[in-house]
Amino acid sequence: MSWQERVGDVGDGGRRMMEFLEKYIFPKINVESREDAGIVNEDFIITTDSYTIKPIIFPGGSIGKLAICGSANDVAVMGAKPTYFLLSLIADENLEMNKFLHVVEDISKYLREIDGRMLGGDLKTLKGDGEEIYVNTTCIGTRNRWLELNLEVVRNYRNYPHSWIRNCGAGEDEVVIITGNIAEHATAILLAREELGFQLDVSSDCKHLWFPIRKAMEEGGITAMKDATRGGIASALNEIAEQSGVGMVIEENKIPIREEVRSFCEVLGLDPYAMANEGVSVMTVVREMAEDVLEALHKAGEKNARIVGYTTAEHREVILRTELGSERILHMPYGSTVPRIC
Amino acid sequence: MSWQERVGDVGDGGRRMMEFLEKYIFPKINVESREDAGIVNEDFIITTDSYTIKPIIFPGGSIGKLAICGSANDVAVMGAKPTYFLLSLIADENLEMNKFLHVVEDISKYLREIDGRMLGGDLKTLKGDGEEIYVNTTCIGTRNRWLELNLEVVRNYRNYPHSWIRNCGAGEDEVVIITGNIAEHATAILLAREELGFQLDVSSDCKHLWFPIRKAMEEGGITAMKDATRGGIASALNEIAEQSGVGMVIEENKIPIREEVRSFCEVLGLDPYAMANEGVSVMTVVREMAEDVLEALHKAGEKNARIVGYTTAEHREVILRTELGSERILHMPYGSTVPRIC
């Protein structure tokens, strides 16, 4: 990546964004965590995210729902209970009040659902002529007994030096699970935004994952977890593999995806594995506990959760294997494959 | 305030914003703290703010400096050490890289100055044709020995039930201090943005206040503190008075303000007391300690810090008294008196 005159379209969660951060931000600012959330101490982790999605209201959710669920999921995938929230709204003065209130209602609704506490907030208005609203949420995740249970079980099987579930925590010969149907958030947003002429009943998968994750941790054995947002499962799986120093073999036919979503992607030349989800997590689990964790996910409502493959020490790549036995590498996405949606 | 069709220009920190929040946000979302920062527990407080200032680089600072200092000050005025930070950038793709890097350099510089730790971050890019960057910072403030010293001294003189310095903590017959020259941030931004034809050498007062506050707390006796940002000292003084259930009498001629800034405001019909500062705090101090606290502020570099008045139980207003003895009420600003600048 050479010197660039303008910032450019780098905020897409792929390898290009990481290169940008490594070139322009990390040499200046010592950002301690490259994970979903930063670790304050043994009791607290914290995450912040700005949401800029358009349209701000879409099938299956809104930027308000997304902001609460997205930040909750960032701490939940490290095993923390999403407990405290902070909210910062940047709203266009021109934004219609009914849309603004829809967003506020969703923030309220999902905050209550998750039993979160809103500690404080901030409101700024912009002299724009558009209908934008940007939502920033910070979430503090707290230590809890389900996380302790999970770590206890993991430590029955192997050494695990971390006090939270880390993306560097996967070991070899563990099972890879995807918790729900992929690519639906990105598909729903594209359908809502573009005049594509498709008749497709797909809603965003946007939801909070704390309850199913809690159930899964109650069984125990989860060693790494990542919500597959920007960059899709391709990014999430590669991040766990890279950070943990393991490879993965993923059976392509086991990846949960609705047939019509796969067809939609094929027709438009989109890679469903790189497409954003907002309510899907990938995880690695010690082999002995994998079926129990899967069953717990099913019982907690994640009916499409599937075991999709395993980790290996034999290589460092994420390999997709087809039913016929052919293999290809699933790379970390470079830039955005679709217009930015989250 | 009647039903409105659009959000409107409400994000200005005045009474109009509070009315908007009370009508549209607080009934839906139980925001626990209306102070600068929310209280997590005895050890941590946390604040979040989105910065949208234009221009993003201005005499005396940048949106990057402002974001670090502003969020640091929000926890410092509650007596907490600004320790952990999170950063979320929303940048226009069209933003020039050298401006982007200027902002990043400033974030880096002031984070180091304050010895803050950046726990994590987020970057989003916008498909805009402008040169915007919005910066959101979250800051976690931590308990520290200077705060303990301060509270210990306060408790030598009166009952103080809080474990942080609260905006509701002022008592009657205490001294009011303003820590620096007022209205310079707003003036600098107006000069940088508008073609006003003024030749005026005024820079923003944007700075972090943790070091002078720490020195002041070492003397002890501070009962309430508030940084006078949006809404200026008018908003800060009124907030402390309202929340604490006391009145104030402020000697107008003691308010620290540069003569040329006062003239500039007079010519343009602006109220300097309602104009934003980004490195000025107001505080109430037990009478016995006021001179010591003032001297500590002076020694820590806040040479323009002044004792400006006192609190009283005789009324609930903030009263401005002129040298000739005439009095008027300093009201909480209703909306923005100047174009939005922070």
XYZ file of C-alpha atoms in Angstrom:
684
model
C 0.000 0.000 0.000
C 1.623 3.213 -1.106
C 1.084 6.722 0.231
C -2.410 7.863 -0.486
C -3.755 11.366 -0.854
C -7.194 10.663 0.541
C -8.333 8.334 3.268
C -10.316 6.216 0.831
C -12.698 3.329 1.311
C -10.737 1.507 3.987
C -13.276 1.049 6.770
C -14.487 -2.340 5.693
C -12.940 -4.698 8.197
C -10.794 -6.566 5.685
C -7.071 -6.896 5.184
C -6.911 -3.503 3.474
C -8.245 -1.855 6.613
C -5.713 -3.717 8.759
C -2.920 -2.547 6.424
C -4.170 1.021 6.726
C -4.282 0.789 10.508
C -0.834 -0.789 10.629
C 0.621 1.886 8.406
C -1.065 5.029 9.682
C -2.527 4.430 13.140
C -0.645 1.776 15.076
C 2.796 3.410 14.666
C 1.363 6.534 16.310
C -1.100 5.129 18.786
C -0.364 2.049 20.825
C -3.743 0.356 20.538
C -3.518 -2.413 23.097
C -6.222 -4.670 21.810
C -6.851 -5.835 18.258
C -9.693 -7.977 19.506
C -13.368 -7.228 19.637
C -12.944 -5.678 23.044
C -10.108 -4.320 25.133
C -9.298 -5.822 28.503
C -9.485 -3.419 31.444
C -8.757 -5.992 34.122
C -9.966 -9.392 35.322
C -13.472 -8.036 35.849
C -14.141 -5.778 32.866
C -13.647 -5.646 29.142
C -14.790 -2.784 26.935
C -15.606 -2.146 23.298
C -16.619 0.820 21.187
C -18.100 0.947 17.706
C -19.566 3.566 15.443
C -22.467 2.502 13.270
C -22.986 4.283 9.955
C -25.288 1.907 8.114
C -27.658 3.086 5.417
C -30.576 2.813 5.273
C -30.948 3.421 8.994
C -34.093 1.284 9.106
C -34.002 -2.040 7.251
C -35.782 -5.418 7.210
C -34.869 -7.100 10.460
C -33.652 -4.068 12.326
C -32.372 -0.539 12.464
C -29.141 1.251 13.228
C -30.354 1.406 16.853
C -30.852 -2.345 17.156
C -27.564 -2.894 15.363
C -25.680 -0.585 17.707
C -26.869 -2.301 20.880
C -26.596 -5.850 19.541
C -23.295 -5.268 17.763
C -21.532 -3.858 20.780
C -23.115 -6.453 23.072
C -21.852 -9.202 20.773
C -18.330 -7.787 20.784
C -18.037 -8.411 24.502
C -20.178 -11.576 24.504
C -17.762 -13.360 22.142
C -15.069 -12.874 24.767
C -17.347 -14.518 27.301
C -18.398 -11.311 29.032
C -21.906 -10.316 30.021
C -22.890 -7.094 28.204
C -23.718 -5.055 31.282
C -23.054 -1.325 30.886
C -23.608 0.804 27.826
C -22.832 4.340 26.722
C -24.513 5.929 23.754
C -23.450 8.764 21.494
C -25.747 9.944 18.735
C -24.723 12.183 15.831
C -27.943 13.107 14.065
C -28.587 15.217 11.048
C -30.822 18.153 11.962
C -32.862 17.244 8.931
C -33.552 13.695 10.072
C -37.279 13.021 10.420
C -38.335 12.714 14.047
C -40.288 9.510 13.410
C -37.150 7.839 12.090
C -35.105 9.225 14.970
C -37.671 7.872 17.423
C -37.724 4.497 15.694
C -33.975 4.278 16.293
C -34.350 5.369 19.922
C -37.153 2.823 20.468
C -34.950 0.056 19.151
C -32.073 1.098 21.386
C -34.474 1.027 24.308
C -36.022 -2.315 23.353
C -32.804 -4.268 22.875
C -31.150 -2.690 25.863
C -34.043 -3.958 27.989
C -34.009 -7.375 26.315
C -30.380 -7.802 27.202
C -30.865 -6.294 30.658
C -28.215 -3.681 29.933
C -27.708 -0.485 31.895
C -27.238 2.812 30.066
C -24.681 4.741 32.078
C -24.583 7.919 30.028
C -24.747 9.448 26.629
C -24.116 12.277 24.255
C -26.063 13.925 21.459
C -24.692 16.018 18.629
C -26.600 17.409 15.695
C -25.147 18.101 12.259
C -26.080 20.893 9.903
C -26.662 18.485 7.057
C -29.314 18.254 4.424
C -29.341 14.483 4.558
C -31.087 12.016 6.796
C -28.064 10.563 8.497
C -27.698 9.329 11.992
C -24.501 7.796 13.291
C -24.688 5.805 16.479
C -21.715 5.083 18.668
C -22.062 2.546 21.422
C -19.585 1.579 24.073
C -20.240 -1.587 26.007
C -18.574 -2.831 29.172
C -18.665 -6.584 29.559
C -18.366 -8.149 32.977
C -17.050 -11.399 34.360
C -19.802 -13.910 35.092
C -20.303 -17.460 36.253
C -21.005 -18.824 32.771
C -17.590 -17.700 31.601
C -16.024 -19.332 34.673
C -17.866 -22.572 33.917
C -16.651 -22.496 30.342
C -13.032 -21.875 31.262
C -13.164 -24.593 33.910
C -14.318 -27.118 31.341
C -11.687 -26.019 28.831
C -9.001 -26.458 31.475
C -10.136 -30.024 32.062
C -8.851 -30.768 28.593
C -5.918 -28.445 27.963
C -3.868 -25.528 29.169
C -5.723 -22.225 28.681
C -3.843 -19.242 30.135
C -6.461 -16.570 29.374
C -9.055 -15.201 31.760
C -11.411 -14.264 28.933
C -12.246 -16.144 25.721
C -9.622 -14.838 23.317
C -9.390 -14.945 19.546
C -5.898 -16.355 20.068
C -7.282 -19.152 22.221
C -8.020 -21.886 19.667
C -5.923 -25.031 19.917
C -5.285 -27.794 17.407
C -7.808 -30.505 16.706
C -10.746 -28.502 18.011
C -14.163 -28.220 16.430
C -15.336 -25.155 14.486
C -18.967 -24.079 14.873
C -20.900 -21.394 13.000
C -23.928 -20.301 15.008
C -26.366 -19.284 12.277
C -27.175 -18.753 8.617
C -24.614 -16.485 7.032
C -24.720 -13.451 4.704
C -28.298 -12.473 5.508
C -27.516 -9.066 6.994
C -25.560 -7.920 3.946
C -28.141 -9.400 1.590
C -31.042 -7.682 3.375
C -29.254 -4.323 3.302
C -28.388 -4.626 -0.373
C -31.983 -5.512 -1.158
C -33.243 -2.585 0.912
C -30.867 -0.118 -0.673
C -30.409 -1.040 -4.273
C -32.933 -1.356 -7.029
C -31.825 -4.852 -7.870
C -35.178 -6.142 -9.032
C -34.935 -9.212 -6.789
C -37.958 -10.646 -5.007
C -36.285 -12.172 -1.996
C -37.622 -12.499 1.527
C -34.450 -12.026 3.536
C -34.154 -10.065 6.749
C -31.011 -9.030 8.529
C -29.815 -11.549 11.084
C -29.064 -8.619 13.390
C -29.488 -9.850 16.963
C -27.719 -10.103 20.258
C -25.979 -13.384 20.979
C -25.457 -13.197 24.723
C -28.207 -15.660 25.631
C -27.133 -18.455 23.246
C -23.478 -17.839 24.089
C -24.317 -18.037 27.784
C -26.052 -21.383 27.245
C -23.088 -22.624 25.248
C -20.660 -21.517 27.958
C -22.758 -23.358 30.525
C -21.805 -26.561 28.695
C -18.282 -25.269 28.391
C -15.316 -25.920 26.171
C -15.284 -22.806 23.976
C -11.694 -21.738 23.323
C -12.123 -18.866 20.839
C -15.059 -16.892 19.545
C -15.613 -14.064 17.071
C -18.724 -12.456 15.685
C -18.626 -12.550 11.919
C -19.514 -8.941 11.093
C -17.594 -6.867 8.519
C -15.566 -9.293 6.433
C -17.995 -12.119 7.168
C -17.012 -15.618 8.252
C -13.943 -15.375 6.009
C -12.571 -12.621 8.208
C -13.681 -14.195 11.497
C -12.264 -17.651 10.750
C -8.992 -16.230 9.450
C -8.613 -14.000 12.470
C -8.980 -16.884 14.903
C -6.640 -19.056 12.828
C -3.982 -16.325 12.516
C -4.119 -15.192 16.115
C -4.147 -18.731 17.460
C -1.484 -20.026 15.098
C -3.598 -22.889 13.809
C -5.113 -23.888 10.490
C -8.711 -24.836 9.824
C -10.446 -27.260 7.525
C -14.034 -26.227 6.800
C -16.499 -28.478 5.013
C -18.124 -26.103 2.573
C -21.435 -27.969 2.392
C -21.840 -27.697 6.145
C -21.699 -23.901 6.246
C -25.215 -22.760 7.183
C -26.591 -20.593 4.385
C -30.031 -20.329 2.883
C -30.191 -21.562 -0.696
C -31.775 -18.354 -1.977
C -29.055 -16.265 -0.321
C -26.374 -18.368 -1.974
C -28.120 -17.991 -5.344
C -28.479 -14.231 -4.846
C -24.753 -13.968 -4.168
C -23.878 -16.145 -7.147
C -25.964 -14.087 -9.526
C -24.385 -10.839 -8.321
C -20.887 -12.276 -8.085
C -20.701 -11.684 -4.329
C -18.777 -13.880 -1.931
C -21.200 -14.908 0.839
C -18.276 -15.844 3.099
C -17.035 -12.242 3.042
C -20.467 -10.725 3.531
C -21.395 -9.128 6.821
C -23.521 -10.770 9.477
C -24.765 -9.084 12.606
C -25.971 -12.031 14.620
C -23.660 -14.888 13.686
C -20.614 -16.028 15.568
C -17.900 -18.546 14.808
C -16.292 -20.470 17.630
C -13.793 -23.188 18.337
C -14.642 -25.793 20.948
C -12.679 -28.646 22.500
C -13.664 -31.770 20.581
C -15.141 -33.592 23.578
C -17.658 -30.787 24.247
C -18.608 -29.844 20.700
C -21.861 -31.787 20.469
C -23.025 -30.488 23.839
C -22.256 -26.904 22.846
C -24.067 -27.397 19.543
C -27.111 -28.784 21.311
C -27.094 -25.871 23.763
C -27.031 -23.422 20.845
C -29.959 -25.234 19.211
C -31.921 -25.157 22.452
C -31.181 -21.458 22.864
C -32.810 -20.772 19.499
C -29.804 -20.926 17.182
C -31.368 -23.730 15.173
C -29.041 -23.270 12.236
C -25.855 -23.634 14.262
C -23.615 -26.237 12.649
C -20.313 -27.951 13.175
C -18.461 -26.953 10.032
C -14.933 -28.253 10.499
C -11.920 -28.483 12.747
C -8.629 -26.833 13.543
C -5.310 -28.395 12.670
C -1.629 -27.864 13.395
C -0.667 -29.172 9.946
C -0.966 -25.803 8.214
C -1.924 -22.210 9.001
C -4.592 -21.626 6.380
C -8.354 -21.742 6.469
C -9.125 -24.410 3.891
C -12.538 -24.928 2.360
C -13.192 -28.514 1.363
C -15.993 -29.390 -1.040
C -18.061 -32.563 -0.966
C -16.008 -33.937 -3.837
C -12.852 -33.443 -1.799
C -11.358 -30.504 -3.678
C -9.825 -27.813 -1.518
C -9.210 -24.097 -1.716
C -7.947 -21.471 0.659
C -10.503 -19.111 2.205
C -8.559 -15.867 2.397
C -9.058 -12.883 4.645
C -11.088 -10.468 2.468
C -8.958 -7.635 1.162
C -11.487 -4.842 0.847
C -15.228 -4.635 0.714
C -16.902 -6.962 -1.740
C -20.140 -5.069 -1.413
C -21.062 -1.466 -0.745
C -20.485 -0.667 2.898
C -23.379 -1.741 5.041
C -22.326 -1.632 8.645
C -41.606 22.316 23.130
C -44.182 20.875 20.770
C -43.879 17.856 18.481
C -41.317 18.442 15.824
C -41.035 16.904 12.378
C -37.252 16.996 12.175
C -34.608 16.539 14.823
C -33.409 20.110 14.469
C -30.480 21.968 15.945
C -30.738 20.574 19.455
C -27.261 19.234 20.108
C -25.883 22.348 21.704
C -25.747 21.490 25.380
C -28.258 24.106 26.463
C -31.685 23.903 28.005
C -33.259 23.165 24.627
C -31.145 20.018 24.346
C -32.106 18.949 27.860
C -35.784 19.443 26.975
C -35.317 17.351 23.843
C -33.625 14.577 25.810
C -36.283 14.699 28.504
C -39.064 14.506 25.966
C -37.718 11.998 23.470
C -34.869 10.004 24.995
C -35.160 9.668 28.765
C -38.733 8.285 28.721
C -37.465 5.447 26.517
C -33.964 4.897 27.774
C -33.120 4.998 31.449
C -29.881 6.967 31.233
C -28.434 6.599 34.712
C -26.080 9.541 34.705
C -26.738 13.103 33.626
C -23.240 14.067 34.697
C -20.087 14.268 32.666
C -19.391 10.627 33.306
C -21.343 7.588 34.430
C -20.361 5.705 37.552
C -19.503 2.039 37.034
C -18.488 1.367 40.628
C -16.194 2.715 43.347
C -13.167 2.261 41.102
C -14.291 3.351 37.642
C -16.292 6.048 35.940
C -16.798 6.280 32.193
C -17.709 8.889 29.619
C -18.318 8.956 25.890
C -18.448 11.890 23.499
C -18.643 12.402 19.779
C -16.736 15.341 18.350
C -18.016 16.931 15.159
C -16.221 20.276 15.142
C -15.483 22.172 11.938
C -12.878 23.061 10.890
C -11.172 19.895 12.060
C -7.880 21.763 12.477
C -8.005 25.161 14.199
C -5.714 27.589 16.029
C -4.815 25.879 19.277
C -5.807 22.378 18.352
C -7.636 19.880 16.220
C -10.554 17.523 16.540
C -8.015 14.906 17.669
C -6.658 17.021 20.514
C -10.196 18.031 21.426
C -11.400 14.434 21.539
C -8.668 13.253 23.916
C -8.705 16.361 26.113
C -12.486 16.673 26.156
C -13.111 13.117 27.269
C -10.215 13.236 29.728
C -11.689 16.394 31.258
C -15.107 14.788 31.607
C -13.711 12.227 34.028
C -11.116 14.578 35.585
C -13.847 16.955 36.800
C -15.259 14.071 38.805
C -11.845 13.585 40.355
C -10.900 10.544 38.314
C -7.607 9.935 36.558
C -8.168 9.614 32.792
C -6.617 6.189 32.373
C -8.152 4.135 29.593
C -9.378 5.341 26.226
C -11.276 3.917 23.294
C -11.347 5.625 19.921
C -13.821 5.442 17.088
C -13.173 7.365 13.890
C -15.748 8.056 11.188
C -13.804 9.544 8.297
C -14.940 10.769 4.932
C -13.218 8.775 2.200
C -12.466 12.101 0.575
C -10.621 13.483 3.596
C -7.031 14.409 2.748
C -4.535 12.020 4.294
C -2.375 14.835 5.669
C -5.347 16.189 7.607
C -6.273 12.705 8.765
C -2.697 12.157 9.934
C -2.638 15.531 11.708
C -5.670 14.389 13.695
C -4.084 11.014 14.449
C -0.815 12.692 15.525
C -2.726 14.902 17.930
C -4.586 11.952 19.395
C -1.243 10.240 19.883
C 0.452 13.309 21.357
C -2.171 14.161 23.950
C -2.758 10.542 24.860
C 0.960 10.282 25.676
C 0.975 13.595 27.533
C -1.789 12.400 29.765
C -0.257 8.927 30.083
C -3.471 7.370 28.818
C -3.804 3.845 27.506
C -5.679 3.191 24.266
C -7.527 -0.060 24.808
C -9.127 -0.406 21.414
C -10.698 1.351 18.509
C -12.842 1.351 15.434
C -12.612 2.955 12.010
C -15.449 3.588 9.606
C -15.266 5.436 6.319
C -18.112 7.363 4.709
C -18.857 7.727 1.026
C -19.004 11.480 1.271
C -17.683 14.211 -0.902
C -16.774 16.384 2.058
C -13.773 16.490 4.307
C -15.444 15.400 7.509
C -14.075 13.361 10.305
C -16.056 12.591 13.435
C -14.151 11.350 16.437
C -15.737 9.462 19.277
C -13.757 8.902 22.425
C -14.652 6.917 25.475
C -12.600 7.457 28.584
C -12.515 5.395 31.742
C -11.465 7.364 34.795
C -9.997 5.587 37.781
C -9.872 6.183 41.517
C -6.613 7.712 42.641
C -4.917 9.039 45.729
C -5.430 12.710 44.831
C -9.181 12.199 44.808
C -8.949 10.473 48.192
C -6.945 13.397 49.579
C -9.498 15.856 48.271
C -12.452 13.982 49.746
C -10.675 13.596 53.063
C -10.161 17.355 53.288
C -13.772 18.072 52.305
C -14.951 15.719 55.027
C -12.942 17.626 57.598
C -15.341 20.492 57.007
C -18.679 18.962 56.134
C -20.633 15.852 55.317
C -19.909 14.637 51.755
C -21.642 11.345 50.947
C -20.201 10.882 47.433
C -17.212 8.771 46.465
C -16.479 10.912 43.402
C -16.668 14.679 42.964
C -20.241 15.193 41.871
C -21.977 18.125 40.210
C -24.551 17.824 42.991
C -21.850 18.135 45.634
C -21.657 21.899 46.201
C -22.725 23.161 49.605
C -23.733 26.597 50.771
C -21.192 29.297 51.493
C -18.496 27.721 49.372
C -16.170 29.497 46.979
C -16.593 29.413 43.197
C -13.446 29.249 41.058
C -13.079 29.501 37.290
C -9.801 27.929 36.181
C -8.983 29.947 33.061
C -9.872 32.628 30.543
C -13.274 31.952 29.076
C -14.798 31.976 25.578
C -11.508 31.518 23.733
C -12.326 28.179 22.142
C -15.558 29.429 20.579
C -13.915 32.677 19.535
C -10.999 30.880 17.868
C -13.323 28.561 15.985
C -15.537 31.409 14.807
C -12.472 33.305 13.618
C -11.146 30.230 11.831
C -14.433 29.498 10.146
C -16.097 32.724 9.319
C -14.945 35.584 7.196
C -15.484 38.081 9.944
C -12.693 40.452 8.994
C -11.346 40.516 12.550
C -7.630 40.618 13.266
C -7.559 38.850 16.587
C -4.874 36.605 17.994
C -6.971 34.083 19.916
C -6.335 30.369 20.065
C -8.614 27.705 21.415
C -8.072 26.989 25.092
C -8.426 23.294 24.259
C -6.327 21.353 26.767
C -6.501 18.578 29.287
C -7.040 19.609 32.872
C -5.996 16.500 34.754
C -2.655 17.867 35.965
C -3.987 21.143 37.413
C -7.012 19.347 38.847
C -4.700 16.792 40.431
C -2.676 19.570 42.045
C -5.857 21.236 43.274
C -7.133 17.959 44.713
C -3.825 17.520 46.520
C -4.746 20.645 48.499
C -8.263 19.368 48.797
C -11.653 20.830 49.444
C -13.258 20.661 45.993
C -16.936 19.773 46.340
C -18.188 20.064 42.745
C -16.551 20.521 39.380
C -17.686 20.829 35.778
C -15.832 21.607 32.578
C -17.444 24.577 30.885
C -17.772 23.225 27.323
C -20.971 23.575 25.272
C -23.087 26.215 26.938
C -20.024 27.852 28.501
C -19.711 28.886 32.131
C -23.399 29.826 32.112
C -24.309 26.187 31.620
C -21.637 24.829 33.977
C -22.461 27.172 36.864
C -26.190 26.644 36.489
C -25.772 22.892 36.371
C -23.834 22.806 39.619
C -26.285 25.211 41.262
C -29.353 23.260 40.096
C -27.992 19.828 40.913
C -26.667 20.910 44.288
C -29.725 22.929 45.240
C -27.765 26.108 45.963
C -27.565 29.578 44.493
C -24.450 31.440 43.412
C -23.312 35.039 43.459
C -20.650 35.737 40.843
C -18.709 39.005 40.699
C -18.771 39.795 37.020
C -15.519 41.748 37.004
C -13.674 38.765 38.443
C -14.585 36.386 35.630
C -11.340 35.737 33.760
C -11.720 36.891 30.164
C -9.353 38.629 27.811
C -10.409 42.178 26.973
C -10.227 41.581 23.220
C -12.401 38.463 23.530
C -14.997 40.436 25.462
C -14.919 43.176 22.812
C -15.181 40.633 20.009
C -18.272 39.150 21.665
C -19.804 42.580 22.262
C -19.359 43.622 18.644
C -20.969 40.414 17.389
C -23.656 40.359 20.047
C -22.433 37.064 21.490
C -22.681 36.108 25.134
C -19.184 35.077 26.279
C -20.643 33.280 29.290
C -22.548 30.929 26.985
C -19.641 30.348 24.639
C -17.810 27.044 24.628
C -14.493 26.429 26.312
C -12.476 23.258 26.001
C -9.948 23.714 28.768
C -11.751 25.663 31.462
C -13.428 24.234 34.511
C -15.614 25.754 37.196
C -15.454 24.376 40.719
C -16.801 24.936 44.194
C -14.414 24.657 47.109
C -14.907 24.740 50.877
C -14.146 28.286 51.936
C -11.220 27.392 54.186
C -9.320 25.741 51.328
C -10.146 28.128 48.491
C -6.928 30.158 48.530
C -4.801 27.006 48.686
C -6.657 25.475 45.771
C -6.302 28.698 43.805
C -2.571 28.812 44.459
C -2.205 25.168 43.417
C -3.988 25.951 40.152
C -1.681 28.907 39.532
C 1.380 26.775 40.235
C 0.098 24.093 37.886
C 0.012 26.625 35.052
C -3.574 27.867 35.298
C -2.393 31.439 35.839
C -5.767 32.930 35.030
C -7.667 30.913 37.591
C -9.766 33.240 39.743
C -12.100 33.153 42.671
C -15.257 34.596 41.151
C -17.901 34.253 43.809
C -19.602 32.036 46.331
C -22.546 29.732 46.809
C -25.520 30.630 48.942
C -28.590 28.985 50.381
C -30.564 32.210 50.112
C -31.759 31.612 46.563
C -31.378 29.057 43.782
C -30.195 31.305 40.976
C -26.800 32.111 39.553
C -26.583 35.861 40.052
C -24.080 38.092 38.292
C -23.126 41.153 40.322
C -21.423 44.098 38.663
C -18.865 46.384 40.282
C -21.582 48.978 40.774
C -23.631 46.452 42.685
C -26.371 45.840 40.136
C -27.444 42.241 39.736
C -28.868 40.034 37.031
C -29.587 36.339 36.680
C -27.195 34.280 34.569
C -29.546 31.781 32.958
C -28.826 28.362 31.552
C -28.463 29.015 27.794
C -31.498 27.857 25.881
C -29.975 26.971 22.523
C -26.775 27.759 20.735
C -25.829 31.414 20.649
C -23.186 30.747 18.032
C -22.838 28.272 15.180
C -22.020 24.860 16.569
C -18.356 24.451 17.245
C -17.827 21.367 19.330
